CSV table of C-alpha atoms in Angstrom, one decimal:
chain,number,residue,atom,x,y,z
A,169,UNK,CA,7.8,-18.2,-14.9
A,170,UNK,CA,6.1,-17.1,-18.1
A,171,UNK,CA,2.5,-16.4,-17.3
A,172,UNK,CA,0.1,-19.3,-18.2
A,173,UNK,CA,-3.2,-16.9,-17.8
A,174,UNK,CA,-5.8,-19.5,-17.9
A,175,UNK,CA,-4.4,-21.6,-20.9
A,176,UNK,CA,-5.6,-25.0,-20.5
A,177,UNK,CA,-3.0,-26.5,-23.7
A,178,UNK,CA,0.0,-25.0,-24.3
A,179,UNK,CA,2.6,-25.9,-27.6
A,180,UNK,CA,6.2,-25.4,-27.4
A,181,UNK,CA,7.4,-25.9,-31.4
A,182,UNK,CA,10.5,-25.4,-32.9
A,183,UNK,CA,10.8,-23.3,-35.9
A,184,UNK,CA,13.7,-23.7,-37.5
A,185,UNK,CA,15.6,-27.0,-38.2
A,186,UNK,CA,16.1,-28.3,-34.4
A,187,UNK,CA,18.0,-27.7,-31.5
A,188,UNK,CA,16.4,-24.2,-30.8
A,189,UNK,CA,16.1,-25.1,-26.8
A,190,UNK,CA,12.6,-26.2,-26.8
A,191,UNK,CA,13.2,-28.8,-23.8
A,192,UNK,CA,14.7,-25.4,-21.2
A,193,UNK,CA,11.4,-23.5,-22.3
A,194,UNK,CA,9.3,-27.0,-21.7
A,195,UNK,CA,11.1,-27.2,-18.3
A,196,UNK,CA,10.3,-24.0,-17.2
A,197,UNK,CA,6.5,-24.2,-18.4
A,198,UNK,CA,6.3,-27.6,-16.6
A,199,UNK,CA,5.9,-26.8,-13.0
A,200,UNK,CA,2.8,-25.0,-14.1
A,201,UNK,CA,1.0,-28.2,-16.5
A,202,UNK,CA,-1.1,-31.6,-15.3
A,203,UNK,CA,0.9,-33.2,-17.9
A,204,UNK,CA,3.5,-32.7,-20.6
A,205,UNK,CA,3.1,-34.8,-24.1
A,206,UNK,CA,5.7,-35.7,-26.4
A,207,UNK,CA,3.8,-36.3,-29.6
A,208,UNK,CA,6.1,-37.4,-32.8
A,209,UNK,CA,9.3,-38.0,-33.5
A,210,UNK,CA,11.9,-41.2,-31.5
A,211,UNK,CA,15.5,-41.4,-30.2
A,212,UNK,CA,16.7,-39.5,-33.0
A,213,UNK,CA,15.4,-36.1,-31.6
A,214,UNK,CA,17.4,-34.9,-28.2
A,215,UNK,CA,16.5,-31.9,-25.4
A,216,UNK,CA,18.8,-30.4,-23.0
A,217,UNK,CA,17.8,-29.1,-19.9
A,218,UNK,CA,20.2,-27.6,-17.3
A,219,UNK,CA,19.0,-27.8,-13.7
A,220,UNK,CA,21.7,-26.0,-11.2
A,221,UNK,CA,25.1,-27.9,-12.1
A,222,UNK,CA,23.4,-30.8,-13.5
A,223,UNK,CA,22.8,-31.1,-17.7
A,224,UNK,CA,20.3,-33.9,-18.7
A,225,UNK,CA,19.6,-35.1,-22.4
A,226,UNK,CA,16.3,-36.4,-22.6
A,227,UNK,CA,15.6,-38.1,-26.4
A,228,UNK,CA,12.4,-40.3,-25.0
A,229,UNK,CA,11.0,-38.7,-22.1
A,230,UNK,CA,9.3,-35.5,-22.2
A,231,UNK,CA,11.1,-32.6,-20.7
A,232,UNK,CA,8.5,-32.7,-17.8
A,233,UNK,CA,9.6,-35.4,-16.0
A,234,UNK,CA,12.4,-33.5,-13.7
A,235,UNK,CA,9.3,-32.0,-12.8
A,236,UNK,CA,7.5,-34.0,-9.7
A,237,UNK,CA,3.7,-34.6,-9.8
A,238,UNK,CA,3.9,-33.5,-13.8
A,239,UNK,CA,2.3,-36.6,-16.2
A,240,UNK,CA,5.2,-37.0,-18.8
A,241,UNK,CA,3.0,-38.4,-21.9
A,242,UNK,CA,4.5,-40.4,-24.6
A,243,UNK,CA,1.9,-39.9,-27.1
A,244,UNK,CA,0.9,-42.1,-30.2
A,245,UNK,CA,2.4,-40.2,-32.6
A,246,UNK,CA,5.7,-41.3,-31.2
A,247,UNK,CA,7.9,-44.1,-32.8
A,248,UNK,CA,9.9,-45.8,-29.3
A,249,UNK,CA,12.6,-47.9,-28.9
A,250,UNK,CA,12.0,-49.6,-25.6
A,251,UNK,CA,15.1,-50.4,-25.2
A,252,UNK,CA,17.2,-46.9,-25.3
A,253,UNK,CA,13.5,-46.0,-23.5
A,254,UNK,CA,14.8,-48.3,-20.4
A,255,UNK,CA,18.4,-47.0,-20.5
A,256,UNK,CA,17.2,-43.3,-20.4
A,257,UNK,CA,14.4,-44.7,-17.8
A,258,UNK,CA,17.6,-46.0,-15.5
A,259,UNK,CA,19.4,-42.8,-16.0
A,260,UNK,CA,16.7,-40.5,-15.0
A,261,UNK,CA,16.6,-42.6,-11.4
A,262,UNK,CA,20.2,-42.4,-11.0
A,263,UNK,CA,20.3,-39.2,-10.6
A,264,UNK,CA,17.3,-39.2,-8.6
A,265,UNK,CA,14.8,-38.5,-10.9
A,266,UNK,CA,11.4,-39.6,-9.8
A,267,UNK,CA,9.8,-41.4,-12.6
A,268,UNK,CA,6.7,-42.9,-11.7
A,269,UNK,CA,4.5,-40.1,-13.8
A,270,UNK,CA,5.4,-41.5,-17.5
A,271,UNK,CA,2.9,-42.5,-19.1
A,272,UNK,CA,3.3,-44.3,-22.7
A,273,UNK,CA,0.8,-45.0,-25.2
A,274,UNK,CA,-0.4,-48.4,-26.3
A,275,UNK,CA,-1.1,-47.0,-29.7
A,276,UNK,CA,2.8,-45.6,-30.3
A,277,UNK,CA,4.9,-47.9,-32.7
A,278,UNK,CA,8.1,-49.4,-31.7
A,279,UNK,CA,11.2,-49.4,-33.5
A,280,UNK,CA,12.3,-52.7,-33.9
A,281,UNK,CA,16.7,-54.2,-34.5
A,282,UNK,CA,15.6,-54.4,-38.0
A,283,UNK,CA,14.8,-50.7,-38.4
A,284,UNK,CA,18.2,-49.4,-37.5
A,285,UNK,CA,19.9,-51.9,-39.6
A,286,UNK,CA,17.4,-51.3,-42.8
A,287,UNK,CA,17.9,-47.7,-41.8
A,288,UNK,CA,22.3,-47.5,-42.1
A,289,UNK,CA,21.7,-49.9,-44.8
A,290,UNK,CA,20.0,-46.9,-46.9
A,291,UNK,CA,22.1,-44.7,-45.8
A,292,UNK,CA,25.1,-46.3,-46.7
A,293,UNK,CA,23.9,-47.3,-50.0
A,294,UNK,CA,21.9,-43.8,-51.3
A,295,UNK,CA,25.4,-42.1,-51.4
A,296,UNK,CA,25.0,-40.5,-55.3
A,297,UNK,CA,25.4,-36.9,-55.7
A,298,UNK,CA,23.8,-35.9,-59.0
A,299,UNK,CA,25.1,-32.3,-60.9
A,300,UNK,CA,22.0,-29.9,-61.1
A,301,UNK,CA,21.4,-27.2,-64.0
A,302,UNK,CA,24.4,-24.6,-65.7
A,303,UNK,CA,24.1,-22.1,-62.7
A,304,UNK,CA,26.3,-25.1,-61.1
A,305,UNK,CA,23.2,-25.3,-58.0
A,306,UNK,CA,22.5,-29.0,-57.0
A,307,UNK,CA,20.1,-31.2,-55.3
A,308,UNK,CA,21.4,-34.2,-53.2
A,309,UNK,CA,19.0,-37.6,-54.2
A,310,UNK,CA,20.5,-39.8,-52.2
A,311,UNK,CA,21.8,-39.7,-48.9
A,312,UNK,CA,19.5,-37.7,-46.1
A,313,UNK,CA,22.0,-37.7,-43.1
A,314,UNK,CA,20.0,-39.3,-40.8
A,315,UNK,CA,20.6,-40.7,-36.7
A,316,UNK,CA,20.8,-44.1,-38.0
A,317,UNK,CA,18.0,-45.0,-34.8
A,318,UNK,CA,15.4,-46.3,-37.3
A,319,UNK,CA,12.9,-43.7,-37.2
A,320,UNK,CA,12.4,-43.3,-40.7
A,321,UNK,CA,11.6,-47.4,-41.5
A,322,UNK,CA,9.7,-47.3,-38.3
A,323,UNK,CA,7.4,-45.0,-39.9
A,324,UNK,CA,7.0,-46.7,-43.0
A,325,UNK,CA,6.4,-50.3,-41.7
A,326,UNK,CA,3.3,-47.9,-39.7
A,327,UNK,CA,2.4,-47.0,-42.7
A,328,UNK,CA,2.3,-50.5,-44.3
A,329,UNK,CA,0.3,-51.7,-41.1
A,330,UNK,CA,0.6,-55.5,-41.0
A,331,UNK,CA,3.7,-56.5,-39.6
A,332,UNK,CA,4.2,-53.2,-37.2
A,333,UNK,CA,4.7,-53.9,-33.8
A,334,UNK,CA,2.8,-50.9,-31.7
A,335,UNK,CA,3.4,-50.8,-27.6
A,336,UNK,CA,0.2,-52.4,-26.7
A,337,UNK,CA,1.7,-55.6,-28.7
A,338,UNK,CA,4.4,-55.8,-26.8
A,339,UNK,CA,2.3,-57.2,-23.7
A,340,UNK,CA,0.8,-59.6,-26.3
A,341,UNK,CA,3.6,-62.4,-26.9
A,342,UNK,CA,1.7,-64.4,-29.4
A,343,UNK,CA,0.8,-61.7,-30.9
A,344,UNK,CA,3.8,-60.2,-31.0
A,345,UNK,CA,5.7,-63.4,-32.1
A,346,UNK,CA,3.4,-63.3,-35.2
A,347,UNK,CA,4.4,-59.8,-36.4
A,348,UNK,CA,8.0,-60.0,-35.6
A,349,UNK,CA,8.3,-63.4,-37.8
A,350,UNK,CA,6.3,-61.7,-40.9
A,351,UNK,CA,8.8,-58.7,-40.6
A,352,UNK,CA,11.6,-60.8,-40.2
A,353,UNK,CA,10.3,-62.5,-43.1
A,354,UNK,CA,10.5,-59.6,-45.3
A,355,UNK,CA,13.3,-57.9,-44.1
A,356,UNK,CA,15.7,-61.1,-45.1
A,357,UNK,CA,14.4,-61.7,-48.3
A,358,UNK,CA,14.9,-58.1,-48.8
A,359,UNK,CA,18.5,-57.7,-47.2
A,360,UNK,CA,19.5,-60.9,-49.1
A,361,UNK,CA,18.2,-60.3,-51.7
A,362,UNK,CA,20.5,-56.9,-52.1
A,363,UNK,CA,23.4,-59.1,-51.4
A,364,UNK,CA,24.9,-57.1,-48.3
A,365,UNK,CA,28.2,-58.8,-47.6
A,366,UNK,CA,28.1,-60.5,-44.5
A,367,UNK,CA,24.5,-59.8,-43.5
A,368,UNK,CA,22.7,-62.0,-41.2
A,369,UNK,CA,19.4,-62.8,-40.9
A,370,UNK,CA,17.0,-61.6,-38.3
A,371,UNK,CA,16.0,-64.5,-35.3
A,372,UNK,CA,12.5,-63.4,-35.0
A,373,UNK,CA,12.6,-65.6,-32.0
A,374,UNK,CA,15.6,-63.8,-30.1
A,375,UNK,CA,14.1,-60.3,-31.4
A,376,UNK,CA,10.4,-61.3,-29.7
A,377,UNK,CA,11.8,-62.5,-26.8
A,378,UNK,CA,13.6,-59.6,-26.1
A,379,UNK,CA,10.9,-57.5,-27.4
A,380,UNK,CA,8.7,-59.1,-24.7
A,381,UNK,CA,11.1,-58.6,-21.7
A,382,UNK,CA,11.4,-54.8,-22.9
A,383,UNK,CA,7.4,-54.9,-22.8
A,384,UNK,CA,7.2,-56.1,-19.5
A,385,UNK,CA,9.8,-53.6,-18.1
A,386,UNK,CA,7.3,-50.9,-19.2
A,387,UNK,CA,4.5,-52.5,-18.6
A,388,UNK,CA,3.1,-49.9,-15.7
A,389,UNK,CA,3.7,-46.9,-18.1
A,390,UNK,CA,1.1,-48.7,-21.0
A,391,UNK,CA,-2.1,-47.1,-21.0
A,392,UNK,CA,-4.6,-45.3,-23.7
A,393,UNK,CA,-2.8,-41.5,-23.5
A,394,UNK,CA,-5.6,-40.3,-26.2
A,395,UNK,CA,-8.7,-41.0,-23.2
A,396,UNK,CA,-6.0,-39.6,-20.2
A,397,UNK,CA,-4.9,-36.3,-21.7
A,398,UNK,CA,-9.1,-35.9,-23.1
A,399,UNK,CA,-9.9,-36.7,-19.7
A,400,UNK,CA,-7.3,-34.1,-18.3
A,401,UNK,CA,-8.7,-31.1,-20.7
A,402,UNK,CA,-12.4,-32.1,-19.4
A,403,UNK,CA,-11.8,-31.3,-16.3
A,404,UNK,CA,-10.1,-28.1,-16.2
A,405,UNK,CA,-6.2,-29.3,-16.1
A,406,UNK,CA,-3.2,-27.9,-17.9
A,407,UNK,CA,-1.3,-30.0,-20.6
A,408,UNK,CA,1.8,-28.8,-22.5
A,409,UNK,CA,3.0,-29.9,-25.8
A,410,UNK,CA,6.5,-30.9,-26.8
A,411,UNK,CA,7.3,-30.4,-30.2
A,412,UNK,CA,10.7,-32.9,-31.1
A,413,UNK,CA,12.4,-31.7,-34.0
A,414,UNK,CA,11.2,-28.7,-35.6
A,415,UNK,CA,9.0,-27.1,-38.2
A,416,UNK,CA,11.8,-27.1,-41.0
A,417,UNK,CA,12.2,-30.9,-40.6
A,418,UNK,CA,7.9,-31.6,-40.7
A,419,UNK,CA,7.6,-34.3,-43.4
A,420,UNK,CA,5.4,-32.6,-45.1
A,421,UNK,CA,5.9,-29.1,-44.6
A,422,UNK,CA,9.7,-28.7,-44.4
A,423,UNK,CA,12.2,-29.1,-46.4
A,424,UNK,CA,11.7,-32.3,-48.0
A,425,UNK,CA,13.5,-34.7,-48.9
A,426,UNK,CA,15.7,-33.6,-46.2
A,427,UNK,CA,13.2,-33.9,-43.2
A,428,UNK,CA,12.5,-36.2,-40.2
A,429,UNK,CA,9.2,-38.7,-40.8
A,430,UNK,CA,6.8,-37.8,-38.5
A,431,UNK,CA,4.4,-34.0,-38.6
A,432,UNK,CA,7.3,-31.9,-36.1
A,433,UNK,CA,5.4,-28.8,-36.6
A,434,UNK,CA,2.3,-27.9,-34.3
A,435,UNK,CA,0.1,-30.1,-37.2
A,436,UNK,CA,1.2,-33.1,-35.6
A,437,UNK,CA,-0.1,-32.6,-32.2
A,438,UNK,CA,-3.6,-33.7,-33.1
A,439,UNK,CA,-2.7,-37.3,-35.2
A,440,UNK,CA,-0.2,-37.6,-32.8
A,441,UNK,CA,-1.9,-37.5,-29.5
A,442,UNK,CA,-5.6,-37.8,-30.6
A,443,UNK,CA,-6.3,-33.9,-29.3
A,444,UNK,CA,-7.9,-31.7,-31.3
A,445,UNK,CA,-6.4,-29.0,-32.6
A,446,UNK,CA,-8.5,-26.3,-31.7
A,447,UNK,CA,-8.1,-27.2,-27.6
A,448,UNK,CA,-4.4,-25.9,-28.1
A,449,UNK,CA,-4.8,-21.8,-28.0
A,450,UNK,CA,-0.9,-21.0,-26.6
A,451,UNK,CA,1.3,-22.0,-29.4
A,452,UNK,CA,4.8,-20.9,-28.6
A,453,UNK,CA,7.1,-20.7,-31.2
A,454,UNK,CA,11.1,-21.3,-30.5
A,455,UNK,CA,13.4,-19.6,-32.5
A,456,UNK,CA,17.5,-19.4,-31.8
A,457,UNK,CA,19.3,-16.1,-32.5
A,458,UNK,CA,20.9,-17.8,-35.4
A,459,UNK,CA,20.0,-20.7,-37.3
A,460,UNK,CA,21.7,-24.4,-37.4
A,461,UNK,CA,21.3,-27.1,-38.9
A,462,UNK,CA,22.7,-31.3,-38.2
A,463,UNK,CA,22.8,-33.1,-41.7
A,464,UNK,CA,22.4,-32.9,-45.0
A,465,UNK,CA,20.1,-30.7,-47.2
A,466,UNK,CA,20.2,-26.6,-47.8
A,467,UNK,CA,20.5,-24.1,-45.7
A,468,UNK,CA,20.6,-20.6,-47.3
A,469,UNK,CA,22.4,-18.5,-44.8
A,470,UNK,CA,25.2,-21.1,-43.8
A,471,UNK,CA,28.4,-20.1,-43.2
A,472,UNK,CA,32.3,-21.3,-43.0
A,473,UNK,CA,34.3,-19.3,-41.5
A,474,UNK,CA,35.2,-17.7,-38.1
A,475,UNK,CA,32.2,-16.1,-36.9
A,476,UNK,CA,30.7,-19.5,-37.5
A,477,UNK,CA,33.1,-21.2,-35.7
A,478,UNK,CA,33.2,-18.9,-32.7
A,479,UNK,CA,29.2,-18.8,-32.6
A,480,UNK,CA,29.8,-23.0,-32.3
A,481,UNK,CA,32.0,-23.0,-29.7
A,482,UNK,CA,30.0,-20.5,-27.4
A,483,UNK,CA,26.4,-22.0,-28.4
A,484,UNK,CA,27.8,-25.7,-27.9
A,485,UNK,CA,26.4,-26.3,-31.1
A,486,UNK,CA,27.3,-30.4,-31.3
A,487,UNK,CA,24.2,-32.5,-31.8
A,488,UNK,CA,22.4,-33.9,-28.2
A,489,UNK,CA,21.6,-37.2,-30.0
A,490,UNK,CA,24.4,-37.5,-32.2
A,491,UNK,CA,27.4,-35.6,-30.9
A,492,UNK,CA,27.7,-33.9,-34.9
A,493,UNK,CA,28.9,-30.6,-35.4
A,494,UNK,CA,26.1,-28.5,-36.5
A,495,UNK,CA,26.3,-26.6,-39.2
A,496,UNK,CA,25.7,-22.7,-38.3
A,497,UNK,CA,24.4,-19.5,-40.7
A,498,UNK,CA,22.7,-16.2,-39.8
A,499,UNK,CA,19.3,-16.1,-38.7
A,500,UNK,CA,16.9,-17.0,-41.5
A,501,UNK,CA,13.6,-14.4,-41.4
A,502,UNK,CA,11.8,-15.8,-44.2
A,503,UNK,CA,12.0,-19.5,-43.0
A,504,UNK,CA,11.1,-18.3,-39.5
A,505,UNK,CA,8.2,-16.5,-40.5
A,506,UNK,CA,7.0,-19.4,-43.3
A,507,UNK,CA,7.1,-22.0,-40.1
A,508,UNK,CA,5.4,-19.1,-37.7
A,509,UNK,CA,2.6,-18.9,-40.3
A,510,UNK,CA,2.3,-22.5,-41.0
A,511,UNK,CA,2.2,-23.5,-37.0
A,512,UNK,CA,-0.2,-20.6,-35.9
A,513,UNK,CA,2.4,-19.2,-33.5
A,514,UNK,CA,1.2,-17.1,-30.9
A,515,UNK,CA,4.3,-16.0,-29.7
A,516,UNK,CA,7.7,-16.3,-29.7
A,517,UNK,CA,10.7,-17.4,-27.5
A,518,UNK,CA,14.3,-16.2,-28.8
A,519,UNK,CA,17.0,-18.5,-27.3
A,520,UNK,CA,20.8,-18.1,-27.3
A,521,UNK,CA,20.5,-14.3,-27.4
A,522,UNK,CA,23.7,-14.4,-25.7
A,523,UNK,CA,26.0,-16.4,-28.0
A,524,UNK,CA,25.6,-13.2,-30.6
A,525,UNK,CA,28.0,-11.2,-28.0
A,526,UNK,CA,31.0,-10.3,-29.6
A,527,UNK,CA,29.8,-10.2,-33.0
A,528,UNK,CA,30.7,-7.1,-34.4
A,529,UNK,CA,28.1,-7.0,-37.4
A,530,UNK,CA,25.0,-9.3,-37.1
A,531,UNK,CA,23.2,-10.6,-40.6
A,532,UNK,CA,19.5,-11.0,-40.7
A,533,UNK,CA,18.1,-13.1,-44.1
A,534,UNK,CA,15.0,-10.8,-44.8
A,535,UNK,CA,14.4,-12.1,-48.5
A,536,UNK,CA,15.8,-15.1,-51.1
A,537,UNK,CA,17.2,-13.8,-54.6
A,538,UNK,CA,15.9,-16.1,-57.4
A,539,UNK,CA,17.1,-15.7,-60.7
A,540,UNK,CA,17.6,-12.0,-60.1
A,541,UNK,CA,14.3,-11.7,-58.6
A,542,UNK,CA,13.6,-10.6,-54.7
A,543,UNK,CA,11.2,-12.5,-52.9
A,544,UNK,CA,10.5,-13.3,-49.3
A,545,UNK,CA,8.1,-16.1,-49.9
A,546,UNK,CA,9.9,-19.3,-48.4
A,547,UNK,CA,10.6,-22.3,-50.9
A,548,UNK,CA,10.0,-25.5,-49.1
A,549,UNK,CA,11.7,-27.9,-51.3
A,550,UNK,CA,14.8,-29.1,-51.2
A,551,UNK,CA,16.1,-28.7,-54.8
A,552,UNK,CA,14.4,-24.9,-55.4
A,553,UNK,CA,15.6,-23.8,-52.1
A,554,UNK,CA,19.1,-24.7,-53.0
A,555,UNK,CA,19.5,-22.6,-55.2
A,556,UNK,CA,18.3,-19.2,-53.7
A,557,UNK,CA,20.6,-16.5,-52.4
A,558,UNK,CA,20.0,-14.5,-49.5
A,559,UNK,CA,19.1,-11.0,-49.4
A,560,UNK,CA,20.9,-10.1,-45.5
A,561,UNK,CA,20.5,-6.5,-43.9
A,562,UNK,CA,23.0,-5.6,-41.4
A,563,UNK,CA,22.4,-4.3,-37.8
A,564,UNK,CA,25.0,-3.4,-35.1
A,565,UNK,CA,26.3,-6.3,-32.9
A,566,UNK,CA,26.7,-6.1,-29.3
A,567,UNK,CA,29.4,-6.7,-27.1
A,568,UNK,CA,28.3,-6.9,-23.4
A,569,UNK,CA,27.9,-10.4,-22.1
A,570,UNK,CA,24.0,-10.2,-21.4
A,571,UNK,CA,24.1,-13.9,-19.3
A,572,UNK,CA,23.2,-12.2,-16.2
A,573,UNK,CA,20.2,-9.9,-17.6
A,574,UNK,CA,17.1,-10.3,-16.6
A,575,UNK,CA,14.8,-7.5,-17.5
A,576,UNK,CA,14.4,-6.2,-21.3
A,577,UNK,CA,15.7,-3.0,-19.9
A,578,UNK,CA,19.2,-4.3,-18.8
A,579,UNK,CA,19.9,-5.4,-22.2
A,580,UNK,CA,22.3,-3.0,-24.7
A,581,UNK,CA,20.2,-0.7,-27.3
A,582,UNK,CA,21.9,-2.8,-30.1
A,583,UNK,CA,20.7,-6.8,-28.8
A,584,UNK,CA,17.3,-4.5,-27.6
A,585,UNK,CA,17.1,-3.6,-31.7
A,586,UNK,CA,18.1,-6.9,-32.8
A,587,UNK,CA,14.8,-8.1,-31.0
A,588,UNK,CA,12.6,-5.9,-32.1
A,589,UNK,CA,13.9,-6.5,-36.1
A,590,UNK,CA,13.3,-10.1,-35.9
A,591,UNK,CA,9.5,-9.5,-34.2
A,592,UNK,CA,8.5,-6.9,-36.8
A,593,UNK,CA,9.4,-9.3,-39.4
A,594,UNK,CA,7.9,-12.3,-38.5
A,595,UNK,CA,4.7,-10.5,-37.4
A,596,UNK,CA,4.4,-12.6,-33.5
A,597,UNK,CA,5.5,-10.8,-30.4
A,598,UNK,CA,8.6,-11.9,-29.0
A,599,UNK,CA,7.4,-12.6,-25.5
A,600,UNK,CA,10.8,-14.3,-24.0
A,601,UNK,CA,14.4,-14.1,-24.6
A,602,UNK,CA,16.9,-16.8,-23.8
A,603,UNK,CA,20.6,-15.3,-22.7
A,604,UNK,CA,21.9,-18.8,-21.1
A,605,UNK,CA,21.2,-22.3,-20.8
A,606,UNK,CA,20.2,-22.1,-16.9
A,607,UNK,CA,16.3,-22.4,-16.5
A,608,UNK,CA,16.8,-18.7,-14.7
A,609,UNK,CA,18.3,-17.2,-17.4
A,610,UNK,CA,15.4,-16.1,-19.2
A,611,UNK,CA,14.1,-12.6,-19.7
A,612,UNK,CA,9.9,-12.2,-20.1
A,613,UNK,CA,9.2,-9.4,-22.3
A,614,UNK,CA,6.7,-7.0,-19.8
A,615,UNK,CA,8.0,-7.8,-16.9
């Protein structure tokens, strides 16, 4: 399945704003790899993965681990909350799931009871909508719509270094004990000091101890993933990427504010598993048929009405991780393209092909209308891109249900032509097409 050649890394990156079906394409990819890696994002990101009658939602674990003898790699880069880590752990060997391969970094920060409080706190609180300028447009300042799992203040007390608690402290209880009290420290004084009816304070105590007894459940994952996966590459073995969240949600490169808080574009594989960049030559881009988005911020081509609701219902489009509707539009070009460029996409891999069937007109976005003016550069800013309009070219829908192809040649002219549109534009082969969530039902482009 899909060809490796002799790639020794291999990236699988989203392109849009999530929830493309990167973890079907990881799957598939996996039986072929020494070792999958996981390298940013938490709990808030989620990947299906259908195996026969059986779905599994993986937010932790890389997609690699329903394969046996595959290394799944948590990488650095990660932020892990050992305790949903253990649930999804437990789940995975309920169903039989062989587990022994995951390895975890000692260098990846963990997301601590505080985070997820301080992080609904925020949310709760930066509510304000403020008006934007006469063409009636606006930018939202306040609330960014996110899981609530802590991600976000997980990343900033990283950032702020003393009192963040990484992996490898979790084996260290004095240690740990120390950082857990500062934090503690800090976050009640802060939470008090905000005077958030019927807060109470944090029991560094109860929070290290548990802490600890998390530690020790993990404690045969722990090692130094940077030295394993260098050490893999040295001596000739295959190791795949997993991109969680996507290229529109990169903290620095999407659509700010309204992005996750880690690098979720292929930029982040080197910071966040110590590889260099260059040693990753296979960068596969994921793109859906459509686009979607779970939260706040724009989303030029979104749409409320039928065809979005019908494209919904036959996609599943509810949230892996949070269960939310997603909010659905037409396939976006220029984003797609902007995120191609920006992750050095080597190819492409179009999911939910299928969920277009039915549509009697389908709408590509091939440029944004600013102030009268056409362009097709993409605006990655929250407020500018909010107020852009679309430019959408119409192409003939199909009406065959294409689950069961598998051949480009059994597909109808008109799903055939949508294809070919969406590679021309973007300027990457499309090398795979998704027409179902089964790890069969995926048609290589050549074969």
């Amino acid at each position: 399945m899909l060809d490796q050649a002799n790639v020794p890394a291999t990236a699988v990156v989203g392109l849009q704003w999530g929830d493309e079906g990167k973890g079907k394409l990881v799957d598939c990819l996996a039986g072929a790899h020494d070792a999958v890696v996981r390298y940013n994002g938490g709990a808030n990101a989620g990947h299906s993965v259908v195996v026969g009658e059986t779905r599994y939602a993986l937010h932790l674990v890389p997609s690699g681990i329903l394969h046996p003898g595959v290394r799944a790699v948590i990488g650095n880069g990660v932020v892990v909350d050992p305790g949903r880590l253990g649930e999804e752990l437990d789940g995975l060997i309920e169903r039989g799931v062989d587990v022994s391969g995951l390895a975890l970094s000692s260098r990846a920060h963990v997301v601590m009871p505080y985070h997820k409080a301080e992080d609904e706190l925020r949310e709760a609180l930066l509510t304000r909508r403020v008006g934007g300028d006469a063409s009636g447009a606006r930018a939202v300042v306040g609330s960014i719509g996110t899981t609530k799992r802590g991600i976000g203040p997980a990343y900033a007390e990283k950032v702020t270094r003393s009192s963040a608690v990484r992996v490898g402290d979790l084996l260290r209880p004095e240690l740990l004990r120390e950082k857990v009290e500062l934090a503690c420290a800090v976050k009640n004084a802060f939470f008090t000091a905000l005077g958030v009816e019927g807060f109470e304070p944090f029991d560094a105590g109860a929070i290290a101890e548990e802490a600890a007894a998390h530690g020790e459940r993990l404690r045969h994952t722990v090692t130094d993933t940077t030295e394993l996966l260098l050490d893999l590459l040295d001596d000739g073995r295959r190791v795949l990427f997993e991109g969680a969240n996507a290229t529109m949600l990169d903290v620095d490169h999407g659509t700010f504010p309204f992005v996750t808080s880690s690098n979720a574009s292929a930029l982040g594989i080197g910071p966040g598993t110590g590889v260099p960049p260059q040693r990753v030559t296979r960068i596969i881009g994921v793109v859906k048929a459509y686009s979607t988005r779970v939260g706040g911020g724009p989303m030029p081509t979104e749409l409320d009405d039928a065809v979005a609701e019908g494209i919904r219902e036959r996609g599943r489009e509810f949230g892996t991780t949070t269960g939310r509707p997603r909010r659905v539009g037409w396939l976006d070009l220029v984003a797609v393209r902007y995120a191609a460029r920006v992750c050095g996409a080597t190819e492409l891999n179009l999911t939910l092909l299928d969920v277009l069937s039915g549509v009697e007109t389908l709408r590509l976005c091939t440029g944004y209308r600013v102030e009268g003016a056409v362009s097709g550069r993409f605006v990655p800013d929250a407020f500018d891109l909010d107020r852009v309009e679309p430019v959408l070219e119409d192409l003939s829908g199909f009406g065959e249900d294409i689950s069961g192809c598998r051949a480009w040649g059994e597909l109808p002219a008109a799903a055939r032509a949508y294809v070919e549109r969406v590679e021309a534009y973007v300027g990457v082969p499309v090398a795979s097409i998704g027409v179902g969530p089964d790890r069969s039902q995926i048609i290589e482009r050549g074969r």
